[in-house]
Tab-separated table of N, CA and C in Angstrom:
chain	number	residue	atom	x	y	z
H	1	PHE	N	89.574	116.600	94.008
H	1	PHE	CA	88.955	115.356	93.530
H	1	PHE	C	87.681	115.614	92.722
H	2	PRO	N	86.772	116.474	93.205
H	2	PRO	CA	85.560	116.706	92.417
H	2	PRO	C	85.845	117.292	91.026
H	3	PHE	N	86.976	117.938	90.867
H	3	PHE	CA	87.286	118.592	89.604
H	3	PHE	C	88.377	117.848	88.835
H	4	THR	N	88.463	116.558	89.033
H	4	THR	CA	89.476	115.747	88.366
H	4	THR	C	88.795	114.601	87.627
H	5	ASP	N	89.596	113.832	86.955
H	5	ASP	CA	89.091	112.649	86.261
H	5	ASP	C	89.242	111.383	87.091
H	6	TYR	N	89.682	111.511	88.332
H	6	TYR	CA	89.816	110.335	89.190
H	6	TYR	C	88.438	109.775	89.532
H	7	ASP	N	88.370	108.450	89.667
H	7	ASP	CA	87.129	107.788	90.060
H	7	ASP	C	87.068	107.521	91.560
H	8	CYS	N	88.228	107.505	92.207
H	8	CYS	CA	88.291	107.139	93.618
H	8	CYS	C	89.222	108.086	94.367
H	9	LEU	N	88.834	108.379	95.590
H	9	LEU	CA	89.669	109.152	96.498
H	9	LEU	C	89.887	108.297	97.736
H	10	ILE	N	91.147	108.128	98.107
H	10	ILE	CA	91.489	107.367	99.303
H	10	ILE	C	92.218	108.304	100.255
H	11	ALA	N	91.629	108.530	101.417
H	11	ALA	CA	92.255	109.347	102.451
H	11	ALA	C	92.654	108.420	103.588
H	12	ASP	N	93.932	108.400	103.892
H	12	ASP	CA	94.386	107.551	104.984
H	12	ASP	C	95.392	108.311	105.823
H	13	GLY	N	95.639	107.792	107.000
H	13	GLY	CA	96.618	108.428	107.857
H	13	GLY	C	96.223	108.376	109.315
H	14	ALA	N	96.774	109.319	110.035
H	14	ALA	CA	96.674	109.329	111.494
H	14	ALA	C	95.237	109.466	111.994
H	15	ILE	N	94.993	108.835	113.135
H	15	ILE	CA	93.740	109.021	113.854
H	15	ILE	C	93.683	110.482	114.295
H	16	ARG	N	92.502	111.069	114.237
H	16	ARG	CA	92.260	112.463	114.648
H	16	ARG	C	92.940	113.483	113.738
H	17	SER	N	93.176	113.102	112.473
H	17	SER	CA	93.832	114.032	111.552
H	17	SER	C	92.838	114.815	110.696
H	18	GLY	N	91.540	114.572	110.862
H	18	GLY	CA	90.530	115.340	110.143
H	18	GLY	C	89.966	114.667	108.906
H	19	LYS	N	90.313	113.400	108.680
H	19	LYS	CA	89.853	112.693	107.483
H	19	LYS	C	88.331	112.638	107.380
H	20	THR	N	87.681	112.262	108.454
H	20	THR	CA	86.236	112.040	108.410
H	20	THR	C	85.489	113.328	108.102
H	21	VAL	N	85.854	114.414	108.760
H	21	VAL	CA	85.179	115.695	108.508
H	21	VAL	C	85.415	116.142	107.071
H	22	PHE	N	86.664	116.077	106.622
H	22	PHE	CA	86.981	116.433	105.243
H	22	PHE	C	86.142	115.613	104.259
H	23	MET	N	86.071	114.322	104.500
H	23	MET	CA	85.389	113.431	103.563
H	23	MET	C	83.889	113.685	103.495
H	24	ILE	N	83.213	113.813	104.628
H	24	ILE	CA	81.754	113.976	104.567
H	24	ILE	C	81.391	115.332	103.980
H	25	LEU	N	82.118	116.381	104.327
H	25	LEU	CA	81.837	117.698	103.737
H	25	LEU	C	82.037	117.669	102.223
H	26	SER	N	83.143	117.118	101.791
H	26	SER	CA	83.465	117.069	100.358
H	26	SER	C	82.529	116.147	99.594
H	27	PHE	N	82.199	115.010	100.187
H	27	PHE	CA	81.331	114.031	99.538
H	27	PHE	C	79.950	114.624	99.255
H	28	ILE	N	79.362	115.251	100.254
H	28	ILE	CA	78.019	115.819	100.075
H	28	ILE	C	78.069	117.020	99.137
H	29	ASP	N	79.062	117.883	99.282
H	29	ASP	CA	79.178	119.025	98.360
H	29	ASP	C	79.333	118.564	96.910
H	30	ASP	N	80.167	117.560	96.687
H	30	ASP	CA	80.357	117.044	95.330
H	30	ASP	C	79.048	116.478	94.784
H	31	ALA	N	78.348	115.709	95.596
H	31	ALA	CA	77.070	115.122	95.164
H	31	ALA	C	76.063	116.211	94.810
H	32	MET	N	75.988	117.231	95.628
H	32	MET	CA	75.010	118.295	95.394
H	32	MET	C	75.390	119.150	94.181
H	33	ARG	N	76.646	119.299	93.923
H	33	ARG	CA	77.107	120.094	92.786
H	33	ARG	C	76.878	119.351	91.459
H	34	ARG	N	77.003	118.029	91.482
H	34	ARG	CA	76.993	117.286	90.225
H	34	ARG	C	75.709	116.517	89.922
H	35	TYR	N	74.846	116.319	90.911
H	35	TYR	CA	73.697	115.443	90.697
H	35	TYR	C	72.400	116.018	91.245
H	36	ASN	N	71.301	115.503	90.703
H	36	ASN	CA	69.963	115.783	91.210
H	36	ASN	C	69.162	114.488	91.137
H	37	ASN	N	68.379	114.240	92.175
H	37	ASN	CA	67.518	113.047	92.238
H	37	ASN	C	68.290	111.739	92.113
H	38	GLN	N	69.401	111.664	92.832
H	38	GLN	CA	70.196	110.436	92.832
H	38	GLN	C	70.333	109.913	94.257
H	39	ARG	N	70.751	108.657	94.354
H	39	ARG	CA	70.995	108.012	95.649
H	39	ARG	C	72.495	107.793	95.809
H	40	PHE	N	72.947	107.952	97.044
H	40	PHE	CA	74.346	107.763	97.397
H	40	PHE	C	74.405	106.862	98.618
H	41	GLY	N	75.514	106.161	98.787
H	41	GLY	CA	75.721	105.335	99.957
H	41	GLY	C	76.755	105.949	100.884
H	42	ILE	N	76.488	105.861	102.172
H	42	ILE	CA	77.465	106.210	103.206
H	42	ILE	C	77.612	104.951	104.052
H	43	CYS	N	78.800	104.373	104.031
H	43	CYS	CA	79.013	103.056	104.616
H	43	CYS	C	80.023	103.107	105.750
H	44	GLY	N	79.718	102.389	106.806
H	44	GLY	CA	80.629	102.219	107.931
H	44	GLY	C	80.575	100.785	108.410
H	45	LYS	N	81.227	100.520	109.514
H	45	LYS	CA	81.232	99.162	110.077
H	45	LYS	C	79.808	98.713	110.411
H	46	THR	N	79.050	99.579	111.082
H	46	THR	CA	77.643	99.309	111.379
H	46	THR	C	76.851	100.569	111.063
H	47	VAL	N	75.547	100.421	110.953
H	47	VAL	CA	74.695	101.588	110.743
H	47	VAL	C	74.834	102.525	111.934
H	48	ASP	N	74.793	101.990	113.153
H	48	ASP	CA	74.900	102.841	114.348
H	48	ASP	C	76.216	103.603	114.393
H	49	SER	N	77.316	102.937	114.106
H	49	SER	CA	78.605	103.639	114.146
H	49	SER	C	78.671	104.704	113.053
H	50	THR	N	78.071	104.443	111.916
H	50	THR	CA	78.068	105.423	110.830
H	50	THR	C	77.226	106.631	111.201
H	51	VAL	N	76.101	106.389	111.831
H	51	VAL	CA	75.258	107.506	112.291
H	51	VAL	C	76.009	108.324	113.337
H	52	LYS	N	76.635	107.663	114.295
H	52	LYS	CA	77.349	108.371	115.371
H	52	LYS	C	78.605	109.080	114.881
H	53	ASN	N	79.344	108.464	113.968
H	53	ASN	CA	80.634	109.008	113.534
H	53	ASN	C	80.549	109.938	112.328
H	54	ILE	N	79.494	109.824	111.540
H	54	ILE	CA	79.393	110.613	110.308
H	54	ILE	C	78.164	111.534	110.325
H	55	ILE	N	76.992	110.954	110.443
H	55	ILE	CA	75.755	111.718	110.263
H	55	ILE	C	75.547	112.745	111.372
H	56	MET	N	75.595	112.325	112.621
H	56	MET	CA	75.345	113.272	113.715
H	56	MET	C	76.383	114.403	113.753
H	57	PRO	N	77.668	114.108	113.617
H	57	PRO	CA	78.624	115.226	113.549
H	57	PRO	C	78.371	116.141	112.346
H	58	TYR	N	78.024	115.561	111.203
H	58	TYR	CA	77.748	116.387	110.029
H	58	TYR	C	76.560	117.316	110.291
H	59	LEU	N	75.502	116.778	110.869
H	59	LEU	CA	74.318	117.595	111.133
H	59	LEU	C	74.598	118.723	112.120
H	60	SER	N	75.584	118.530	112.984
H	60	SER	CA	75.890	119.559	113.988
H	60	SER	C	76.836	120.637	113.461
H	61	LEU	N	77.441	120.415	112.306
H	61	LEU	CA	78.366	121.413	111.752
H	61	LEU	C	77.607	122.615	111.209
H	62	THR	N	78.078	123.791	111.500
H	62	THR	CA	77.485	125.005	110.954
H	62	THR	C	77.483	124.949	109.432
H	63	TYR	N	78.523	124.402	108.863
H	63	TYR	CA	78.670	124.303	107.412
H	63	TYR	C	77.501	123.579	106.762
H	64	SER	N	76.966	122.554	107.417
H	64	SER	CA	75.886	121.763	106.828
H	64	SER	C	74.601	122.564	106.696
H	65	ARG	N	74.505	123.695	107.373
H	65	ARG	CA	73.277	124.495	107.335
H	65	ARG	C	73.062	125.193	106.005
H	66	LYS	N	74.010	125.076	105.097
H	66	LYS	CA	73.797	125.630	103.764
H	66	LYS	C	72.807	124.780	102.970
H	67	TYR	N	72.470	123.606	103.503
H	67	TYR	CA	71.521	122.696	102.874
H	67	TYR	C	70.292	122.519	103.762
H	68	ASN	N	69.192	122.150	103.126
H	68	ASN	CA	68.012	121.707	103.854
H	68	ASN	C	68.157	120.196	103.995
H	69	ILE	N	68.231	119.715	105.230
H	69	ILE	CA	68.518	118.299	105.472
H	69	ILE	C	67.381	117.666	106.268
H	70	ARG	N	66.910	116.525	105.777
H	70	ARG	CA	65.923	115.726	106.507
H	70	ARG	C	66.562	114.381	106.837
H	71	TRP	N	66.766	114.128	108.124
H	71	TRP	CA	67.341	112.861	108.575
H	71	TRP	C	66.198	111.969	109.032
H	72	ARG	N	66.107	110.773	108.468
H	72	ARG	CA	65.080	109.805	108.843
H	72	ARG	C	65.775	108.568	109.384
H	73	ARG	N	65.910	108.539	110.683
H	73	ARG	CA	66.635	107.437	111.318
H	73	ARG	C	65.996	106.082	111.003
H	74	ALA	N	64.666	106.021	111.005
H	74	ALA	CA	63.986	104.744	110.753
H	74	ALA	C	64.297	104.203	109.356
H	75	ASP	N	64.442	105.093	108.387
H	75	ASP	CA	64.744	104.684	107.012
H	75	ASP	C	66.237	104.630	106.726
H	76	LYS	N	67.032	105.149	107.667
H	76	LYS	CA	68.482	105.257	107.495
H	76	LYS	C	68.826	106.086	106.254
H	77	THR	N	68.069	107.185	106.072
H	77	THR	CA	68.318	108.049	104.921
H	77	THR	C	68.414	109.507	105.361
H	78	MET	N	69.227	110.227	104.641
H	78	MET	CA	69.362	111.668	104.821
H	78	MET	C	69.105	112.295	103.447
H	79	THR	N	68.060	113.092	103.356
H	79	THR	CA	67.739	113.787	102.117
H	79	THR	C	68.318	115.182	102.213
H	80	VAL	N	69.083	115.562	101.209
H	80	VAL	CA	69.775	116.853	101.207
H	80	VAL	C	69.304	117.641	99.990
H	81	SER	N	68.924	118.900	100.239
H	81	SER	CA	68.453	119.771	99.164
H	81	SER	C	69.150	121.120	99.271
H	82	ASP	N	69.438	121.708	98.107
H	82	ASP	CA	70.009	123.057	98.094
H	82	ASP	C	69.071	124.049	97.412
H	83	GLY	N	67.826	123.659	97.192
H	83	GLY	CA	66.858	124.513	96.521
H	83	GLY	C	66.718	124.183	95.046
H	84	GLU	N	67.775	123.674	94.442
H	84	GLU	CA	67.735	123.250	93.038
H	84	GLU	C	67.860	121.735	92.920
H	85	ASN	N	68.801	121.177	93.658
H	85	ASN	CA	69.064	119.738	93.607
H	85	ASN	C	68.676	119.087	94.921
H	86	GLU	N	68.224	117.846	94.818
H	86	GLU	CA	67.899	117.067	96.000
H	86	GLU	C	68.395	115.645	95.785
H	87	ASN	N	69.139	115.131	96.751
H	87	ASN	CA	69.695	113.783	96.672
H	87	ASN	C	69.467	113.052	97.982
H	88	ILE	N	69.469	111.736	97.905
H	88	ILE	CA	69.262	110.892	99.079
H	88	ILE	C	70.549	110.147	99.387
H	89	PHE	N	70.935	110.191	100.656
H	89	PHE	CA	72.128	109.504	101.150
H	89	PHE	C	71.643	108.408	102.099
H	90	GLU	N	71.909	107.163	101.718
H	90	GLU	CA	71.455	106.021	102.495
H	90	GLU	C	72.619	105.438	103.284
H	91	ILE	N	72.343	105.080	104.528
H	91	ILE	CA	73.376	104.582	105.439
H	91	ILE	C	73.380	103.054	105.413
H	92	PHE	N	74.588	102.489	105.295
H	92	PHE	CA	74.754	101.033	105.287
H	92	PHE	C	75.837	100.634	106.273
H	93	GLY	N	75.677	99.455	106.850
H	93	GLY	CA	76.692	98.895	107.726
H	93	GLY	C	77.290	97.655	107.094
H	94	GLY	N	78.617	97.608	107.062
H	94	GLY	CA	79.319	96.456	106.510
H	94	GLY	C	80.058	95.732	107.611
H	95	LYS	N	79.320	95.033	108.455
H	95	LYS	CA	79.951	94.432	109.634
H	95	LYS	C	80.469	93.017	109.418
H	96	ASP	N	79.908	92.298	108.414
H	96	ASP	CA	80.342	90.924	108.200
H	96	ASP	C	80.164	90.543	106.731
H	97	GLU	N	80.553	89.345	106.394
H	97	GLU	CA	80.528	88.892	104.999
H	97	GLU	C	79.123	88.882	104.395
H	98	ALA	N	78.087	88.729	105.209
H	98	ALA	CA	76.720	88.719	104.683
H	98	ALA	C	76.191	90.125	104.399
H	99	SER	N	76.906	91.150	104.818
H	99	SER	CA	76.428	92.528	104.670
H	99	SER	C	76.288	92.974	103.226
H	100	PHE	N	77.001	92.340	102.314
H	100	PHE	CA	76.907	92.748	100.907
H	100	PHE	C	75.474	92.660	100.397
H	101	MET	N	74.667	91.767	101.002
H	101	MET	CA	73.282	91.612	100.558
H	101	MET	C	72.440	92.848	100.869
H	102	LEU	N	72.851	93.633	101.858
H	102	LEU	CA	72.094	94.827	102.234
H	102	LEU	C	72.151	95.913	101.172
H	103	ILE	N	73.186	95.923	100.383
H	103	ILE	CA	73.369	96.962	99.377
H	103	ILE	C	73.106	96.443	97.958
H	104	GLN	N	72.957	95.147	97.850
H	104	GLN	CA	72.716	94.515	96.561
H	104	GLN	C	71.437	95.073	95.934
H	105	GLY	N	71.479	95.324	94.628
H	105	GLY	CA	70.297	95.801	93.919
H	105	GLY	C	70.165	97.316	93.862
H	106	ARG	N	70.964	98.052	94.636
H	106	ARG	CA	70.899	99.513	94.626
H	106	ARG	C	71.598	100.054	93.381
H	107	THR	N	71.203	101.242	92.971
H	107	THR	CA	71.919	102.007	91.959
H	107	THR	C	72.365	103.281	92.642
H	108	LEU	N	73.678	103.507	92.681
H	108	LEU	CA	74.238	104.649	93.400
H	108	LEU	C	75.034	105.549	92.463
H	109	ALA	N	75.027	106.837	92.795
H	109	ALA	CA	75.837	107.816	92.059
H	109	ALA	C	77.172	108.044	92.753
H	110	GLY	N	77.376	107.411	93.879
H	110	GLY	CA	78.626	107.514	94.609
H	110	GLY	C	78.500	106.850	95.963
H	111	VAL	N	79.645	106.582	96.572
H	111	VAL	CA	79.634	105.938	97.883
H	111	VAL	C	80.822	106.439	98.695
H	112	LEU	N	80.576	106.646	99.968
H	112	LEU	CA	81.612	107.028	100.929
H	112	LEU	C	81.762	105.888	101.922
H	113	PHE	N	82.991	105.409	102.070
H	113	PHE	CA	83.298	104.354	103.037
H	113	PHE	C	84.077	104.970	104.176
H	114	ASP	N	83.511	104.956	105.370
H	114	ASP	CA	84.215	105.424	106.560
H	114	ASP	C	84.876	104.222	107.219
H	115	GLU	N	86.166	104.326	107.482
H	115	GLU	CA	86.924	103.218	108.079
H	115	GLU	C	86.796	101.949	107.242
H	116	VAL	N	87.102	102.073	105.958
H	116	VAL	CA	86.928	100.969	105.019
H	116	VAL	C	87.718	99.723	105.429
H	117	ALA	N	88.824	99.884	106.110
H	117	ALA	CA	89.635	98.723	106.498
H	117	ALA	C	88.911	97.823	107.500
H	118	LEU	N	87.846	98.318	108.120
H	118	LEU	CA	87.073	97.517	109.069
H	118	LEU	C	85.921	96.763	108.402
H	119	GLN	N	85.702	97.034	107.119
H	119	GLN	CA	84.575	96.432	106.410
H	119	GLN	C	85.056	95.250	105.563
H	120	PRO	N	84.219	94.226	105.427
H	120	PRO	CA	84.641	93.068	104.647
H	120	PRO	C	84.735	93.387	103.150
H	121	ARG	N	85.651	92.733	102.525
H	121	ARG	CA	85.909	92.945	101.102
H	121	ARG	C	84.650	92.744	100.252
H	122	SER	N	83.858	91.721	100.549
H	122	SER	CA	82.649	91.436	99.754
H	122	SER	C	81.671	92.602	99.808
H	123	PHE	N	81.554	93.238	100.957
H	123	PHE	CA	80.661	94.384	101.105
H	123	PHE	C	81.176	95.577	100.298
H	124	VAL	N	82.467	95.865	100.411
H	124	VAL	CA	83.070	96.995	99.703
H	124	VAL	C	82.954	96.784	98.195
H	125	GLU	N	83.251	95.594	97.733
H	125	GLU	CA	83.167	95.320	96.302
H	125	GLU	C	81.736	95.437	95.789
H	126	GLN	N	80.761	94.963	96.568
H	126	GLN	CA	79.357	95.074	96.160
H	126	GLN	C	78.939	96.542	96.094
H	127	ALA	N	79.322	97.341	97.089
H	127	ALA	CA	78.971	98.765	97.087
H	127	ALA	C	79.608	99.482	95.899
H	128	CYS	N	80.843	99.164	95.596
H	128	CYS	CA	81.513	99.777	94.432
H	128	CYS	C	80.798	99.392	93.140
H	129	ALA	N	80.374	98.150	93.046
H	129	ALA	CA	79.675	97.686	91.845
H	129	ALA	C	78.333	98.385	91.675
H	130	ARG	N	77.761	98.880	92.759
H	130	ARG	CA	76.468	99.570	92.703
H	130	ARG	C	76.606	100.987	92.141
H	131	CYS	N	77.828	101.494	92.050
H	131	CYS	CA	78.083	102.853	91.536
H	131	CYS	C	78.080	102.821	90.015
H	132	SER	N	76.885	102.821	89.449
H	132	SER	CA	76.746	102.666	88.004
H	132	SER	C	76.208	103.911	87.302
H	133	VAL	N	75.957	104.976	88.035
H	133	VAL	CA	75.514	106.235	87.430
H	133	VAL	C	76.733	106.908	86.793
H	134	ASP	N	76.565	107.477	85.618
H	134	ASP	CA	77.679	108.149	84.940
H	134	ASP	C	78.383	109.134	85.863
H	135	GLY	N	79.697	109.034	85.920
H	135	GLY	CA	80.494	109.954	86.725
H	135	GLY	C	80.549	109.632	88.205
H	136	SER	N	79.971	108.491	88.611
H	136	SER	CA	79.971	108.166	90.043
H	136	SER	C	81.397	107.985	90.552
H	137	LYS	N	81.581	108.349	91.817
H	137	LYS	CA	82.903	108.281	92.441
H	137	LYS	C	82.813	107.532	93.763
H	138	MET	N	83.953	106.956	94.134
H	138	MET	CA	84.047	106.222	95.391
H	138	MET	C	85.038	106.938	96.296
H	139	TRP	N	84.633	107.148	97.528
H	139	TRP	CA	85.429	107.868	98.514
H	139	TRP	C	85.723	106.902	99.669
H	140	PHE	N	86.990	106.776	100.047
H	140	PHE	CA	87.396	105.851	101.103
H	140	PHE	C	88.210	106.610	102.140
H	141	ASN	N	87.980	106.324	103.423
H	141	ASN	CA	88.942	106.775	104.428
H	141	ASN	C	89.256	105.608	105.342
H	142	CYS	N	90.479	105.628	105.859
H	142	CYS	CA	90.883	104.547	106.754
H	142	CYS	C	92.109	104.974	107.556
H	143	ASN	N	92.270	104.335	108.674
H	143	ASN	CA	93.476	104.488	109.470
H	143	ASN	C	94.467	103.435	108.979
H	144	PRO	N	95.734	103.654	109.240
H	144	PRO	CA	96.726	102.682	108.767
H	144	PRO	C	96.424	101.270	109.256
H	145	GLU	N	96.554	100.336	108.375
H	145	GLU	CA	96.381	98.923	108.703
H	145	GLU	C	97.652	98.187	108.294
H	146	SER	N	97.657	96.925	108.479
H	146	SER	CA	98.788	96.082	108.113
H	146	SER	C	99.048	96.144	106.603
H	147	PRO	N	100.307	96.080	106.203
H	147	PRO	CA	100.611	96.025	104.766
H	147	PRO	C	100.029	94.775	104.087
H	148	GLN	N	99.565	93.820	104.875
H	148	GLN	CA	98.948	92.610	104.320
H	148	GLN	C	97.428	92.729	104.202
H	149	HIS	N	96.848	93.818	104.687
H	149	HIS	CA	95.397	93.983	104.645
H	149	HIS	C	94.920	94.050	103.195
H	150	TRP	N	93.795	93.436	102.889
H	150	TRP	CA	93.295	93.385	101.514
H	150	TRP	C	93.105	94.776	100.913
H	151	PHE	N	92.612	95.750	101.682
H	151	PHE	CA	92.376	97.077	101.107
H	151	PHE	C	93.700	97.755	100.745
H	152	TYR	N	94.674	97.595	101.601
H	152	TYR	CA	95.985	98.183	101.310
H	152	TYR	C	96.554	97.567	100.025
H	153	LYS	N	96.539	96.235	99.950
H	153	LYS	CA	97.127	95.554	98.800
H	153	LYS	C	96.339	95.811	97.511
H	154	GLU	N	95.026	95.763	97.582
H	154	GLU	CA	94.189	95.861	96.383
H	154	GLU	C	93.938	97.291	95.909
H	155	TRP	N	93.914	98.245	96.829
H	155	TRP	CA	93.555	99.603	96.447
H	155	TRP	C	94.721	100.586	96.585
H	156	ILE	N	95.290	100.676	97.769
H	156	ILE	CA	96.334	101.673	97.999
H	156	ILE	C	97.577	101.362	97.170
H	157	CYS	N	97.916	100.095	97.044
H	157	CYS	CA	99.096	99.724	96.257
H	157	CYS	C	98.823	99.680	94.759
H	158	ASP	N	97.587	99.856	94.367
H	158	ASP	CA	97.239	99.772	92.945
H	158	ASP	C	96.323	100.930	92.538
H	159	LEU	N	96.747	102.143	92.861
H	159	LEU	CA	95.953	103.338	92.589
H	159	LEU	C	95.637	103.484	91.099
H	160	LYS	N	96.607	103.210	90.277
H	160	LYS	CA	96.430	103.409	88.834
H	160	LYS	C	95.303	102.537	88.278
H	161	ARG	N	95.257	101.296	88.689
H	161	ARG	CA	94.216	100.376	88.192
H	161	ARG	C	92.814	100.860	88.547
H	162	HIS	N	92.691	101.506	89.697
H	162	HIS	CA	91.386	101.993	90.155
H	162	HIS	C	91.136	103.451	89.765
H	163	ASN	N	92.075	104.051	89.051
H	163	ASN	CA	91.996	105.478	88.719
H	163	ASN	C	91.730	106.277	89.999
H	164	ALA	N	92.597	106.050	90.982
H	164	ALA	CA	92.423	106.620	92.318
H	164	ALA	C	93.543	107.598	92.663
H	165	ILE	N	93.222	108.491	93.568
H	165	ILE	CA	94.205	109.402	94.141
H	165	ILE	C	94.213	109.158	95.641
H	166	ARG	N	95.397	109.254	96.236
H	166	ARG	CA	95.558	109.000	97.672
H	166	ARG	C	95.980	110.284	98.361
H	167	LEU	N	95.263	110.631	99.420
H	167	LEU	CA	95.618	111.766	100.265
H	167	LEU	C	96.057	111.236	101.615
H	168	ARG	N	97.259	111.582	102.023
H	168	ARG	CA	97.795	111.149	103.314
H	168	ARG	C	97.542	112.244	104.335
H	169	PHE	N	96.888	111.905	105.426
H	169	PHE	CA	96.594	112.853	106.492
H	169	PHE	C	97.553	112.621	107.651
H	170	GLN	N	98.119	113.705	108.138
H	170	GLN	CA	98.984	113.671	109.309
H	170	GLN	C	98.248	114.319	110.470
H	171	LEU	N	98.667	114.053	111.672
H	171	LEU	CA	98.026	114.641	112.835
H	171	LEU	C	98.035	116.170	112.767
H	172	GLU	N	99.084	116.731	112.184
H	172	GLU	CA	99.202	118.183	112.067
H	172	GLU	C	98.163	118.778	111.112
H	173	ASP	N	97.509	117.950	110.317
H	173	ASP	CA	96.493	118.439	109.371
H	173	ASP	C	95.215	118.882	110.057
H	174	ASN	N	95.031	118.506	111.318
H	174	ASN	CA	93.821	118.871	112.043
H	174	ASN	C	94.176	119.901	113.119
H	175	PRO	N	93.943	121.175	112.817
H	175	PRO	CA	94.310	122.216	113.807
H	175	PRO	C	93.432	122.152	115.036
């Protein structure tokens, strides 16, 4: 994905198949490789769930030690530096229809949505609209939902319109 012309990556599939780990490692590596002094969004159902499911596991991975990371829980930001580039990753929660206001006004170079099917459409659309930096990409992961779910119908069934690629994760993908 980082070396393609796709604007969006959608990873979906089985619970415990490794989607979340793959996504956060790839998202931060891509941001650090392509940008300096930019802001990125990491979005989940709530700020707390995003911190517990994404940030804390990422900080505990040996792999993350290749970066200098400053986590500021009070600001809901993680500053990542590799000695040449430094970027800020801001945590957002999309728990209800009013959540879109929390991200309104931001300028982002990319956004990662963890469990996007649990977030309201207005929040997801607002976060995507905030990705206005040249080359910004949107990363989504989700577990299977109903074929009637808005994200399935609007994004997964219409990959071409969004210039998206879909990666299907199976339980066997996580050794």
